[in-house]
Every structure is written in structure tokens, then in C-alpha cells.
């Protein structure tokens, strides 16, 4: 798919992996709509890269529909979706004082990371299905999981559940949408230098990076964006989850 003038949507595009993907798409000529809930950073970042920003709660039926409609009015019908919106709240199944995991916290992580991803993807695909086929496909959906889907650490029961769900829906969603010529892929990053890690002391970041077999460092958001670009450009990539992790297999903690 040629990115030049192609409308795209990036959820969670105000920072981190989503911001890197949005920047890559704009650099290649795409018309990018950023969906996020951080208005200040979203508006500032969108302006800096010549993208559009739309405040969007990915868990909201009405909110996602409204943002997709506004993005289409602004940029035209989107053919690319990159789902990066997500949260992570660590908590053990049973805490230090013997208390059970807060169910509200568990539900929130599942709601944003899994339900939100599906919500945007399904509504995006419904709109995309009405477009004409461009060469041999209508478009592509790229979801973001994590190596925690496979190697969940202590305190990651909620996060790993949510990301495992994203991995699990990749193939059936791709099969669902195959008759519509829409591809679905998932990227599962390892330890990347995102806002959650940027605040750590330098020795702590170096220690985390050394856990990666090769290259022994934290992943760069632009390397995630490179994978997004590769997925968009290769029509045979469909229904699969790609680990982008330098061969790391996470230890229990």
C-alpha cells in the first residue's frame, strides 16, 4: 500500500510507540488522525508533525464512532489503523497483606487494552469495508500486544490477560475480515523506551536493556514504527503476531 496521501488512524498516538508510528506515517505522506485522551500532549504533538488530534476514549461506543466520523471529514476515509492505546497497572493476584487483586483495576486494564482495541478495530473495519479495493486490499489493522502476553511477570496478571487477548483475537479477526480484503496484524514489543520507562534512572534503564540478548538495550520507538511500516508494505503479512523483542524471554520479575 502506498502511504502517500493515504488517511490513517493511530490510537494512543500522543506519546511512545503510537507517536513514533504517527510520525513515520506522516513522514511517508499519510494523512494521520491521532486518537488519545491526553489533550495537551496530543494537540501539541499533532501540530508538530502536521497531523490531526481527536480526543477519544477507545472504550466508548459513541466516542469512537464520533472520532472516526470527524477524522474522515478531515482526512478522508482511513485505510490504516494502528492501535497503540493502552495502560498498565501492576498488581499481584494476592497482595502483601493477603488482599485480593482489586477487581476494578483488573476490569479497567482489560477494558482499555483489549475491549478498546477491539472496539476501534471493529468500527474502523466496518467503515473500511465500504471503500473500493486499492490494488488488492482495502486496508490494514495493526494492533499492539506485548511480550507480556507470553511471558507475563509477577504483578502482570491484568496486563498479560489484556495483551494475551489481543494476540488471541488476531487470527480470527483476520479470518473474519479476509472476505473484505482487510488484513489484521499484531506487534508484540519487548522492553521499549516508552514514557513509562523514561523516568527511570539511567543505571536502571541500562540494567533492563542488558536483559535483552541482542541488541542488549531498550527498544527504540522508531523501531516499532519501522515494523508498522513493514507490515503495511507487505500484503502477505496477515493474521500473525510478530514479537519485536531482541529475543528476550521475560523472567518472573
PDB file of C-alpha atoms in Angstrom, residues 66-230:
ATOM      1  CA  UNK A  66     -17.719  10.231  16.533  1.00  0.00           C
ATOM      2  CA  UNK A  67     -13.919  10.384  16.223  1.00  0.00           C
ATOM      3  CA  UNK A  68     -13.890   8.151  13.142  1.00  0.00           C
ATOM      4  CA  UNK A  69     -16.523  10.369  11.542  1.00  0.00           C
ATOM      5  CA  UNK A  70     -14.610  13.563  12.351  1.00  0.00           C
ATOM      6  CA  UNK A  71     -11.320  12.082  11.162  1.00  0.00           C
ATOM      7  CA  UNK A  72     -12.952  11.092   7.878  1.00  0.00           C
ATOM      8  CA  UNK A  73     -14.324  14.595   7.387  1.00  0.00           C
ATOM      9  CA  UNK A  74     -10.850  15.972   7.997  1.00  0.00           C
ATOM     10  CA  UNK A  75      -8.645  13.499   6.101  1.00  0.00           C
ATOM     11  CA  UNK A  76     -10.915  11.261   4.045  1.00  0.00           C
ATOM     12  CA  UNK A  77     -11.743   7.564   4.633  1.00  0.00           C
ATOM     13  CA  UNK A  78      -8.901   5.873   6.529  1.00  0.00           C
ATOM     14  CA  UNK A  79      -7.332   2.655   5.251  1.00  0.00           C
ATOM     15  CA  UNK A  80      -4.752   2.161   8.021  1.00  0.00           C
ATOM     16  CA  UNK A  81      -5.370   1.693  11.745  1.00  0.00           C
ATOM     17  CA  UNK A  82      -2.564   1.389  14.300  1.00  0.00           C
ATOM     18  CA  UNK A  83      -3.912   0.565  17.775  1.00  0.00           C
ATOM     19  CA  UNK A  84      -1.456   1.658  20.485  1.00  0.00           C
ATOM     20  CA  UNK A  85      -3.777   2.938  23.217  1.00  0.00           C
ATOM     21  CA  UNK A  86      -3.153   1.063  26.441  1.00  0.00           C
ATOM     22  CA  UNK A  87      -2.478   1.206  30.168  1.00  0.00           C
ATOM     23  CA  UNK A  88      -0.553  -0.908  32.659  1.00  0.00           C
ATOM     24  CA  UNK A  89      -1.316  -1.101  36.374  1.00  0.00           C
ATOM     25  CA  UNK A  90       0.839  -3.697  38.157  1.00  0.00           C
ATOM     26  CA  UNK A  91      -0.768  -5.660  40.964  1.00  0.00           C
ATOM     27  CA  UNK A  92      -0.371  -9.187  42.325  1.00  0.00           C
ATOM     28  CA  UNK A  93      -3.211 -11.692  42.357  1.00  0.00           C
ATOM     29  CA  UNK A  94      -2.865 -11.628  46.146  1.00  0.00           C
ATOM     30  CA  UNK A  95      -1.138  -8.629  47.734  1.00  0.00           C
ATOM     31  CA  UNK A  96       1.436  -8.436  50.521  1.00  0.00           C
ATOM     32  CA  UNK A  97      -1.235  -8.109  53.174  1.00  0.00           C
ATOM     33  CA  UNK A  98      -3.243 -11.039  51.807  1.00  0.00           C
ATOM     34  CA  UNK A  99      -5.715  -8.827  49.945  1.00  0.00           C
ATOM     35  CA  UNK A 100      -7.089  -9.988  46.569  1.00  0.00           C
ATOM     36  CA  UNK A 101      -6.372  -8.136  43.355  1.00  0.00           C
ATOM     37  CA  UNK A 102      -8.623  -5.089  43.020  1.00  0.00           C
ATOM     38  CA  UNK A 103     -11.239  -6.253  40.517  1.00  0.00           C
ATOM     39  CA  UNK A 104     -11.926  -2.703  39.356  1.00  0.00           C
ATOM     40  CA  UNK A 105      -8.274  -2.325  38.387  1.00  0.00           C
ATOM     41  CA  UNK A 106      -8.332  -5.641  36.525  1.00  0.00           C
ATOM     42  CA  UNK A 107     -11.502  -4.667  34.654  1.00  0.00           C
ATOM     43  CA  UNK A 108     -10.057  -1.257  33.721  1.00  0.00           C
ATOM     44  CA  UNK A 109      -6.924  -2.748  32.179  1.00  0.00           C
ATOM     45  CA  UNK A 110      -8.970  -5.297  30.212  1.00  0.00           C
ATOM     46  CA  UNK A 111     -11.442  -2.608  29.154  1.00  0.00           C
ATOM     47  CA  UNK A 112      -8.802  -0.262  27.743  1.00  0.00           C
ATOM     48  CA  UNK A 113      -6.232  -2.681  26.339  1.00  0.00           C
ATOM     49  CA  UNK A 114      -8.459  -5.450  24.994  1.00  0.00           C
ATOM     50  CA  UNK A 115     -12.024  -4.169  24.683  1.00  0.00           C
ATOM     51  CA  UNK A 116     -10.777  -0.777  23.497  1.00  0.00           C
ATOM     52  CA  UNK A 117      -8.566  -2.352  20.841  1.00  0.00           C
ATOM     53  CA  UNK A 118     -11.432  -4.489  19.559  1.00  0.00           C
ATOM     54  CA  UNK A 119     -13.887  -1.594  19.723  1.00  0.00           C
ATOM     55  CA  UNK A 120     -11.803   0.664  17.491  1.00  0.00           C
ATOM     56  CA  UNK A 121     -10.790  -2.176  15.160  1.00  0.00           C
ATOM     57  CA  UNK A 122     -14.329  -3.415  14.542  1.00  0.00           C
ATOM     58  CA  UNK A 123     -15.773   0.053  13.976  1.00  0.00           C
ATOM     59  CA  UNK A 124     -12.844   1.000  11.751  1.00  0.00           C
ATOM     60  CA  UNK A 125     -13.244  -2.205   9.726  1.00  0.00           C
ATOM     61  CA  UNK A 126     -16.970  -1.602   9.249  1.00  0.00           C
ATOM     62  CA  UNK A 127     -16.269   1.802   7.698  1.00  0.00           C
ATOM     63  CA  UNK A 128     -13.344   0.461   5.681  1.00  0.00           C
ATOM     64  CA  UNK A 129     -15.479  -2.326   4.211  1.00  0.00           C
ATOM     65  CA  UNK A 130     -17.482   0.261   2.234  1.00  0.00           C
ATOM     66  CA  UNK A 131     -14.409   1.510   0.325  1.00  0.00           C
ATOM     67  CA  UNK A 132     -13.199   0.277  -3.027  1.00  0.00           C
ATOM     68  CA  UNK A 133     -10.272  -2.140  -3.071  1.00  0.00           C
ATOM     69  CA  UNK A 134      -6.950  -0.352  -3.585  1.00  0.00           C
ATOM     70  CA  UNK A 135      -4.819  -2.693  -5.707  1.00  0.00           C
ATOM     71  CA  UNK A 136      -5.550  -5.977  -3.857  1.00  0.00           C
ATOM     72  CA  UNK A 137      -6.629  -4.820  -0.405  1.00  0.00           C
ATOM     73  CA  UNK A 138      -8.916  -2.324   1.269  1.00  0.00           C
ATOM     74  CA  UNK A 139      -6.613  -1.661   4.191  1.00  0.00           C
ATOM     75  CA  UNK A 140      -4.856  -2.975   7.271  1.00  0.00           C
ATOM     76  CA  UNK A 141      -5.347  -3.026  11.044  1.00  0.00           C
ATOM     77  CA  UNK A 142      -2.233  -3.264  13.234  1.00  0.00           C
ATOM     78  CA  UNK A 143      -2.836  -3.970  16.917  1.00  0.00           C
ATOM     79  CA  UNK A 144      -0.261  -3.761  19.702  1.00  0.00           C
ATOM     80  CA  UNK A 145       0.207  -6.550  22.228  1.00  0.00           C
ATOM     81  CA  UNK A 146       3.332  -7.185  24.329  1.00  0.00           C
ATOM     82  CA  UNK A 147       5.729  -9.978  25.147  1.00  0.00           C
ATOM     83  CA  UNK A 148       3.822  -9.989  28.448  1.00  0.00           C
ATOM     84  CA  UNK A 149       1.144 -11.867  26.510  1.00  0.00           C
ATOM     85  CA  UNK A 150       3.551 -14.828  26.528  1.00  0.00           C
ATOM     86  CA  UNK A 151       6.000 -14.130  29.394  1.00  0.00           C
ATOM     87  CA  UNK A 152       3.913 -12.302  31.964  1.00  0.00           C
ATOM     88  CA  UNK A 153       5.851 -11.267  35.036  1.00  0.00           C
ATOM     89  CA  UNK A 154       4.884 -11.059  38.688  1.00  0.00           C
ATOM     90  CA  UNK A 155       2.228  -8.372  39.073  1.00  0.00           C
ATOM     91  CA  UNK A 156       1.170  -8.522  35.423  1.00  0.00           C
ATOM     92  CA  UNK A 157      -1.896 -10.752  35.624  1.00  0.00           C
ATOM     93  CA  UNK A 158      -4.201  -7.993  34.366  1.00  0.00           C
ATOM     94  CA  UNK A 159      -1.812  -6.616  31.750  1.00  0.00           C
ATOM     95  CA  UNK A 160      -0.864 -10.050  30.434  1.00  0.00           C
ATOM     96  CA  UNK A 161      -4.523 -11.064  30.260  1.00  0.00           C
ATOM     97  CA  UNK A 162      -5.316  -7.999  28.167  1.00  0.00           C
ATOM     98  CA  UNK A 163      -2.391  -8.437  25.799  1.00  0.00           C
ATOM     99  CA  UNK A 164      -2.970 -12.183  25.532  1.00  0.00           C
ATOM    100  CA  UNK A 165      -6.483 -11.344  24.415  1.00  0.00           C
ATOM    101  CA  UNK A 166      -5.140  -9.069  21.686  1.00  0.00           C
ATOM    102  CA  UNK A 167      -2.908 -11.899  20.449  1.00  0.00           C
ATOM    103  CA  UNK A 168      -5.806 -14.355  20.634  1.00  0.00           C
ATOM    104  CA  UNK A 169      -8.154 -12.278  18.506  1.00  0.00           C
ATOM    105  CA  UNK A 170      -5.605 -11.609  15.751  1.00  0.00           C
ATOM    106  CA  UNK A 171      -6.185 -14.731  13.664  1.00  0.00           C
ATOM    107  CA  UNK A 172      -9.994 -14.926  13.990  1.00  0.00           C
ATOM    108  CA  UNK A 173     -10.301 -11.221  13.218  1.00  0.00           C
ATOM    109  CA  UNK A 174      -8.076 -11.660  10.154  1.00  0.00           C
ATOM    110  CA  UNK A 175     -10.251 -14.573   9.061  1.00  0.00           C
ATOM    111  CA  UNK A 176     -13.420 -12.573   9.703  1.00  0.00           C
ATOM    112  CA  UNK A 177     -12.164  -9.731   7.523  1.00  0.00           C
ATOM    113  CA  UNK A 178     -10.460 -11.749   4.789  1.00  0.00           C
ATOM    114  CA  UNK A 179     -13.561 -11.720   2.577  1.00  0.00           C
ATOM    115  CA  UNK A 180     -13.458  -7.916   2.812  1.00  0.00           C
ATOM    116  CA  UNK A 181      -9.779  -7.756   1.769  1.00  0.00           C
ATOM    117  CA  UNK A 182      -8.752  -6.272   5.127  1.00  0.00           C
ATOM    118  CA  UNK A 183      -5.618  -7.514   6.881  1.00  0.00           C
ATOM    119  CA  UNK A 184      -5.088  -7.769  10.640  1.00  0.00           C
ATOM    120  CA  UNK A 185      -1.673  -8.000  12.287  1.00  0.00           C
ATOM    121  CA  UNK A 186      -0.368  -7.660  15.839  1.00  0.00           C
ATOM    122  CA  UNK A 187       3.041  -6.473  17.029  1.00  0.00           C
ATOM    123  CA  UNK A 188       4.237  -7.641  20.451  1.00  0.00           C
ATOM    124  CA  UNK A 189       7.056  -5.338  21.605  1.00  0.00           C
ATOM    125  CA  UNK A 190       9.550  -6.281  24.286  1.00  0.00           C
ATOM    126  CA  UNK A 191      11.151  -3.690  26.584  1.00  0.00           C
ATOM    127  CA  UNK A 192      10.930  -0.364  24.773  1.00  0.00           C
ATOM    128  CA  UNK A 193      11.909   3.132  25.842  1.00  0.00           C
ATOM    129  CA  UNK A 194       8.394   4.498  26.300  1.00  0.00           C
ATOM    130  CA  UNK A 195       7.187   7.212  28.734  1.00  0.00           C
ATOM    131  CA  UNK A 196       6.729   4.561  31.453  1.00  0.00           C
ATOM    132  CA  UNK A 197      10.488   3.839  31.398  1.00  0.00           C
ATOM    133  CA  UNK A 198      11.927   7.245  30.509  1.00  0.00           C
ATOM    134  CA  UNK A 199      11.614   8.411  34.118  1.00  0.00           C
ATOM    135  CA  UNK A 200      13.838   5.629  35.448  1.00  0.00           C
ATOM    136  CA  UNK A 201      17.438   6.380  36.451  1.00  0.00           C
ATOM    137  CA  UNK A 202      19.966   5.665  33.700  1.00  0.00           C
ATOM    138  CA  UNK A 203      21.511   2.663  35.542  1.00  0.00           C
ATOM    139  CA  UNK A 204      18.042   1.098  35.832  1.00  0.00           C
ATOM    140  CA  UNK A 205      17.404   1.548  32.110  1.00  0.00           C
ATOM    141  CA  UNK A 206      20.790   0.055  31.275  1.00  0.00           C
ATOM    142  CA  UNK A 207      20.073  -2.896  33.560  1.00  0.00           C
ATOM    143  CA  UNK A 208      16.760  -3.549  31.788  1.00  0.00           C
ATOM    144  CA  UNK A 209      18.429  -3.284  28.401  1.00  0.00           C
ATOM    145  CA  UNK A 210      21.085  -5.816  29.362  1.00  0.00           C
ATOM    146  CA  UNK A 211      18.353  -8.428  29.809  1.00  0.00           C
ATOM    147  CA  UNK A 212      17.818  -8.378  26.036  1.00  0.00           C
ATOM    148  CA  UNK A 213      20.045 -10.993  24.299  1.00  0.00           C
ATOM    149  CA  UNK A 214      20.705  -8.822  21.234  1.00  0.00           C
ATOM    150  CA  UNK A 215      20.800  -5.956  20.785  1.00  0.00           C
ATOM    151  CA  UNK A 216      21.343  -5.587  24.546  1.00  0.00           C
ATOM    152  CA  UNK A 217      19.468  -2.346  25.022  1.00  0.00           C
ATOM    153  CA  UNK A 218      15.945  -0.984  25.253  1.00  0.00           C
ATOM    154  CA  UNK A 219      13.987  -0.940  22.039  1.00  0.00           C
ATOM    155  CA  UNK A 220      13.535   2.412  20.318  1.00  0.00           C
ATOM    156  CA  UNK A 221      10.005   3.609  19.462  1.00  0.00           C
ATOM    157  CA  UNK A 222      11.173   4.270  15.897  1.00  0.00           C
ATOM    158  CA  UNK A 223      11.974   0.544  15.594  1.00  0.00           C
ATOM    159  CA  UNK A 224       8.359  -0.205  16.399  1.00  0.00           C
ATOM    160  CA  UNK A 225       7.398   2.308  13.698  1.00  0.00           C
ATOM    161  CA  UNK A 226       9.703   0.527  11.244  1.00  0.00           C
ATOM    162  CA  UNK A 227       7.769  -2.684  11.877  1.00  0.00           C
ATOM    163  CA  UNK A 228       4.466  -0.890  11.329  1.00  0.00           C
ATOM    164  CA  UNK A 229       5.798   0.377   8.005  1.00  0.00           C
ATOM    165  CA  UNK A 230       6.935  -3.122   7.015  1.00  0.00           C
TER     166      UNK A 230
END
